[in-house]
CSV table of C-alpha atoms in Angstrom, one decimal:
chain,number,residue,atom,x,y,z
A,763,MET,CA,0.0,0.0,0.0
A,764,SER,CA,1.3,3.4,-0.9
A,765,ASP,CA,2.3,5.8,1.9
A,766,VAL,CA,-0.3,8.3,0.6
A,767,LEU,CA,-2.7,5.9,2.4
A,768,LEU,CA,-1.6,4.5,5.8
A,769,VAL,CA,-3.4,1.3,6.6
A,770,GLU,CA,-3.8,-0.4,10.0
A,771,ARG,CA,-5.4,-3.8,10.1
A,772,SER,CA,-7.1,-5.9,12.8
A,773,ALA,CA,-9.4,-8.9,12.7
A,774,ASP,CA,-12.6,-6.9,12.4
A,775,ARG,CA,-11.6,-3.5,11.1
A,776,VAL,CA,-9.2,-1.5,9.0
A,777,VAL,CA,-8.2,2.1,9.6
A,778,ALA,CA,-7.1,3.9,6.5
A,779,THR,CA,-5.5,7.4,6.9
A,780,LEU,CA,-5.2,9.8,4.0
A,781,ASN,CA,-1.6,10.9,4.2
A,782,ARG,CA,-0.6,13.9,2.1
A,783,PRO,CA,-0.5,16.5,4.8
A,784,GLU,CA,1.7,18.8,2.7
A,785,VAL,CA,-1.4,19.4,0.4
A,786,ARG,CA,-4.1,18.9,3.1
A,787,ASN,CA,-4.6,15.3,2.0
A,788,ALA,CA,-5.8,16.3,-1.4
A,789,ILE,CA,-6.9,13.2,-3.4
A,790,ASP,CA,-4.6,12.5,-6.3
A,791,GLN,CA,-4.2,9.6,-8.6
A,792,ALA,CA,-1.9,7.8,-6.3
A,793,THR,CA,-4.5,8.1,-3.5
A,794,VAL,CA,-7.2,6.7,-5.8
A,795,ASP,CA,-5.0,3.8,-6.8
A,796,ALA,CA,-4.4,3.0,-3.1
A,797,LEU,CA,-8.1,3.2,-2.3
A,798,HIS,CA,-8.8,0.7,-5.1
A,799,THR,CA,-6.1,-1.7,-3.7
A,800,LEU,CA,-7.7,-1.4,-0.3
A,801,CYS,CA,-11.2,-2.1,-1.7
A,802,ALA,CA,-9.9,-5.2,-3.4
A,803,GLU,CA,-8.6,-6.4,0.0
A,804,LEU,CA,-11.9,-5.6,1.8
A,805,GLU,CA,-14.0,-7.2,-0.9
A,806,ASP,CA,-12.1,-10.4,-0.4
A,807,GLU,CA,-12.0,-10.2,3.4
A,808,PRO,CA,-14.9,-8.0,4.6
A,809,ARG,CA,-14.2,-5.8,7.6
A,810,THR,CA,-15.4,-2.4,8.8
A,811,LEU,CA,-13.4,0.4,7.3
A,812,ILE,CA,-12.6,3.6,9.2
A,813,LEU,CA,-11.5,6.4,6.9
A,814,THR,CA,-9.7,9.4,8.4
A,815,GLY,CA,-7.0,12.0,7.5
A,816,ALA,CA,-3.6,12.9,8.8
A,817,ASP,CA,-2.7,16.1,10.7
A,818,GLY,CA,-6.2,17.3,11.5
A,819,VAL,CA,-7.6,17.4,8.0
A,820,PHE,CA,-9.8,14.8,6.3
A,821,ALA,CA,-9.2,15.8,2.6
A,822,ALA,CA,-9.2,19.3,1.2
A,823,GLY,CA,-10.4,18.1,-2.1
A,824,ALA,CA,-9.1,16.7,-5.3
A,825,ASP,CA,-5.5,17.7,-6.3
A,826,ILE,CA,-6.2,20.9,-8.2
A,827,ALA,CA,-2.8,20.7,-9.9
A,828,GLN,CA,-3.9,17.4,-11.5
A,829,LEU,CA,-7.5,18.4,-11.9
A,830,ARG,CA,-6.7,21.5,-13.9
A,831,ASP,CA,-5.0,19.5,-16.6
A,832,ARG,CA,-7.8,16.9,-17.0
A,833,ARG,CA,-9.9,17.0,-20.1
A,834,ALA,CA,-13.3,15.6,-21.3
A,835,SER,CA,-12.0,12.1,-21.6
A,836,ASP,CA,-10.8,12.2,-17.9
A,837,ALA,CA,-14.2,13.4,-16.8
A,838,ARG,CA,-15.9,10.5,-18.6
A,839,ALA,CA,-13.4,8.1,-17.0
A,840,GLY,CA,-14.8,8.9,-13.6
A,841,ILE,CA,-11.5,8.6,-11.8
A,842,ASN,CA,-12.8,9.5,-8.3
A,843,THR,CA,-16.3,8.4,-9.0
A,844,HIS,CA,-15.4,4.7,-9.5
A,845,ALA,CA,-13.2,4.7,-6.4
A,846,PHE,CA,-15.9,6.2,-4.2
A,847,ARG,CA,-18.6,4.0,-5.6
A,848,ARG,CA,-16.4,1.0,-4.8
A,849,ILE,CA,-15.9,2.3,-1.2
A,850,HIS,CA,-19.6,2.8,-0.7
A,851,ALA,CA,-20.3,-0.7,-2.0
A,852,LEU,CA,-17.9,-2.5,0.4
A,853,PRO,CA,-19.7,-5.4,2.1
A,854,MET,CA,-19.2,-4.0,5.7
A,855,PRO,CA,-19.9,-0.5,6.9
A,856,VAL,CA,-17.6,2.4,6.2
A,857,VAL,CA,-17.1,5.0,9.0
A,858,ALA,CA,-15.6,8.4,8.2
A,859,ALA,CA,-13.9,10.2,11.1
A,860,ILE,CA,-13.7,13.7,9.8
A,861,ASP,CA,-11.7,16.6,11.2
A,862,GLY,CA,-10.9,19.9,9.6
A,863,PHE,CA,-11.5,20.3,5.8
A,864,ALA,CA,-13.6,17.8,3.8
A,865,LEU,CA,-14.0,19.8,0.6
A,866,GLY,CA,-14.8,18.9,-3.0
A,867,GLY,CA,-13.6,15.3,-3.6
A,868,GLY,CA,-12.9,15.0,0.1
A,869,ALA,CA,-16.5,15.8,0.9
A,870,GLU,CA,-17.6,13.3,-1.7
A,871,LEU,CA,-15.4,10.6,-0.2
A,872,ALA,CA,-17.1,11.4,3.2
A,873,TYR,CA,-20.5,11.1,1.5
A,874,ALA,CA,-19.6,7.6,0.3
A,875,ALA,CA,-19.3,6.4,3.9
A,876,ASP,CA,-22.2,4.8,5.7
A,877,ILE,CA,-21.6,6.7,9.0
A,878,ARG,CA,-19.9,10.1,9.3
A,879,LEU,CA,-18.5,11.4,12.6
A,880,GLY,CA,-17.0,14.9,12.9
A,881,THR,CA,-15.4,17.5,15.1
A,882,PRO,CA,-16.5,21.1,15.7
A,883,ARG,CA,-13.7,22.3,13.4
A,884,VAL,CA,-15.1,20.4,10.4
A,885,ARG,CA,-15.5,22.4,7.2
A,886,ILE,CA,-17.4,20.3,4.7
A,887,GLY,CA,-18.9,21.2,1.3
A,888,ASN,CA,-18.5,21.4,-2.4
A,889,PRO,CA,-17.0,24.6,-3.9
A,890,GLU,CA,-16.6,23.0,-7.3
A,891,PRO,CA,-18.8,25.5,-9.3
A,892,GLY,CA,-16.5,28.3,-8.1
A,893,LEU,CA,-13.7,26.4,-10.0
A,894,GLY,CA,-15.8,26.0,-13.1
A,895,ILE,CA,-16.8,22.3,-12.6
A,896,LEU,CA,-19.5,20.4,-10.8
A,897,ALA,CA,-19.3,17.9,-7.9
A,898,ALA,CA,-19.4,14.8,-10.1
A,899,ALA,CA,-18.0,12.0,-7.8
A,900,GLY,CA,-21.3,11.2,-6.1
A,901,ALA,CA,-22.5,14.4,-4.4
A,902,THR,CA,-25.4,15.0,-6.8
A,903,TRP,CA,-27.0,11.6,-6.0
A,904,ARG,CA,-25.7,10.8,-2.5
A,905,LEU,CA,-26.1,14.1,-0.8
A,906,PRO,CA,-29.9,14.3,-1.4
A,907,ARG,CA,-30.3,10.9,0.3
A,908,ILE,CA,-28.3,12.2,3.3
A,909,VAL,CA,-29.7,15.7,3.8
A,910,GLY,CA,-32.7,15.9,1.5
A,911,GLU,CA,-33.1,17.4,-1.9
A,912,ALA,CA,-33.6,21.0,-0.9
A,913,ARG,CA,-30.5,21.2,1.4
A,914,ALA,CA,-28.4,19.3,-1.1
A,915,ALA,CA,-29.4,21.7,-3.8
A,916,GLU,CA,-28.4,24.7,-1.6
A,917,LEU,CA,-25.0,23.2,-0.8
A,918,LEU,CA,-24.2,22.1,-4.4
A,919,LEU,CA,-25.5,25.2,-6.2
A,920,THR,CA,-24.1,27.8,-3.9
A,921,GLY,CA,-20.8,26.1,-2.8
A,922,ARG,CA,-21.7,26.8,0.8
A,923,ILE,CA,-19.4,25.2,3.4
A,924,LEU,CA,-20.8,23.9,6.6
A,925,ASP,CA,-19.1,23.9,9.9
A,926,GLY,CA,-19.3,21.0,12.3
A,927,ASP,CA,-22.4,22.2,14.2
A,928,GLU,CA,-24.2,22.9,11.0
A,929,ALA,CA,-23.3,19.6,9.5
A,930,LEU,CA,-24.6,17.9,12.6
A,931,GLU,CA,-27.9,19.9,12.5
A,932,TRP,CA,-28.4,19.0,8.8
A,933,GLY,CA,-27.8,15.3,9.5
A,934,LEU,CA,-24.6,15.1,7.4
A,935,LEU,CA,-22.7,14.1,10.6
A,936,SER,CA,-24.1,11.7,13.2
A,937,SER,CA,-22.2,13.2,16.1
A,938,LEU,CA,-19.4,15.6,17.1
A,939,HIS,CA,-16.4,14.9,19.1
A,940,ALA,CA,-13.3,16.7,20.2
A,941,PRO,CA,-10.5,16.3,17.7
A,942,VAL,CA,-8.4,14.3,20.1
A,943,ASP,CA,-11.4,11.9,20.5
A,944,ILE,CA,-12.6,11.5,16.9
A,945,LEU,CA,-10.7,8.3,16.1
A,946,ALA,CA,-11.7,6.7,19.4
A,947,ALA,CA,-15.3,7.6,18.6
A,948,ALA,CA,-15.0,5.9,15.3
A,949,HIS,CA,-13.6,2.8,17.0
A,950,ALA,CA,-16.5,2.8,19.4
A,951,VAL,CA,-18.9,2.6,16.4
A,952,ALA,CA,-16.8,-0.2,14.9
A,953,ASP,CA,-17.0,-2.0,18.3
A,954,ARG,CA,-20.8,-1.9,18.2
A,955,ILE,CA,-20.8,-3.1,14.6
A,956,ALA,CA,-18.4,-6.0,15.6
A,957,ALA,CA,-20.7,-7.1,18.4
A,958,ASN,CA,-23.4,-7.9,15.8
A,959,ASP,CA,-23.6,-10.8,13.4
A,960,ALA,CA,-21.4,-9.9,10.4
A,961,ARG,CA,-23.8,-11.4,7.9
A,962,ALA,CA,-26.8,-9.5,9.3
A,963,VAL,CA,-24.8,-6.3,9.2
A,964,GLN,CA,-23.8,-6.9,5.5
A,965,HIS,CA,-27.4,-7.7,4.6
A,966,THR,CA,-28.7,-4.6,6.4
A,967,LYS,CA,-26.2,-2.5,4.4
A,968,THR,CA,-27.4,-4.2,1.2
A,969,ALA,CA,-31.0,-3.3,2.0
A,970,LEU,CA,-30.1,0.3,2.9
A,971,GLY,CA,-28.4,0.8,-0.4
A,972,ALA,CA,-31.1,-0.8,-2.6
A,973,PRO,CA,-33.2,1.5,-4.8
A,974,ALA,CA,-36.8,2.2,-3.7
A,975,GLU,CA,-38.3,-0.1,-6.2
A,976,ALA,CA,-36.4,-3.1,-4.7
A,977,HIS,CA,-38.3,-2.8,-1.4
A,978,PRO,CA,-39.8,-4.7,0.3
A,979,GLU,CA,-38.8,-7.8,-1.6
A,980,ILE,CA,-35.1,-7.4,-1.0
A,981,GLU,CA,-35.6,-7.3,2.8
A,982,LEU,CA,-37.7,-10.4,2.7
A,983,GLU,CA,-35.2,-12.4,0.6
A,984,LEU,CA,-32.3,-11.2,2.8
A,985,GLN,CA,-34.3,-12.0,6.0
A,986,ALA,CA,-35.2,-15.4,4.6
A,987,GLU,CA,-31.5,-16.2,4.3
A,988,LEU,CA,-30.8,-15.0,7.8
A,989,PHE,CA,-33.7,-17.0,9.2
A,990,GLU,CA,-31.8,-20.2,8.1
A,991,SER,CA,-28.5,-19.1,9.7
A,992,PRO,CA,-27.1,-21.0,12.6
A,993,GLU,CA,-25.9,-17.7,14.0
A,994,LYS,CA,-29.4,-16.5,14.3
A,995,LEU,CA,-30.4,-19.6,16.3
A,996,ARG,CA,-27.3,-19.3,18.5
A,997,ARG,CA,-27.8,-15.6,19.2
A,998,MET,CA,-31.5,-15.8,19.9
A,999,THR,CA,-31.1,-18.9,22.1
A,1000,ALA,CA,-28.4,-17.0,24.1
A,1001,PHE,CA,-30.8,-14.0,24.4
A,1002,LEU,CA,-33.6,-16.2,25.8
A,1003,GLU,CA,-31.3,-17.9,28.2
A,1004,ARG,CA,-30.0,-14.6,29.6
A,1005,ARG,CA,-33.6,-13.3,30.0
A,1006,GLN,CA,-34.5,-16.4,32.0
A,1007,ARG,CA,-31.7,-16.0,34.6
């Protein structure tokens, strides 16, 4: 794994830290390549992923020096889009621990997570129109699902940047923590996930990500599979035994 993405592995989770502090962890091609490599690993061996950034910054955006030179063919290639879609589609949950700037592509990477935690000094949003482009790596379809269509339109059309308190109020963040505590808070979420049945967590994520027209049939099929699981029997039996004590 490239040193632009520092990866710490354990049995039930992986922590990946964006590590280009000299450019506020701007997402360049090397970062995208490293994210694809990590996704391949987590697709083969599903674990919860915690995404964070080095030196008090999540990611200040795409690397403008690279972005300026990209042309129409690069836009159609969806360099960031495909990496972020792959992250969002990982079998187990993705938790973003966000401190400082999460702008442009950095914000879109955060939107690709299932759960977003932040600090009061978060600054998150999409200033792309001010640079002559649009937020095209997931914001226009993910952000409405997170904060609603009206608020997504305001953010994306104006380039407004939210601070941590505003992002919490809008539902973009689940909770706020002191910068020194943000990673511990993400691990606490991962601990709660790890206490559950991994297959049930994966199936819940699948149902959450399904289009509206797939419901309720998708839940019923996924539930049918879980109803036949030995782990369901084991966990429910243990629950009943504890209640009888």
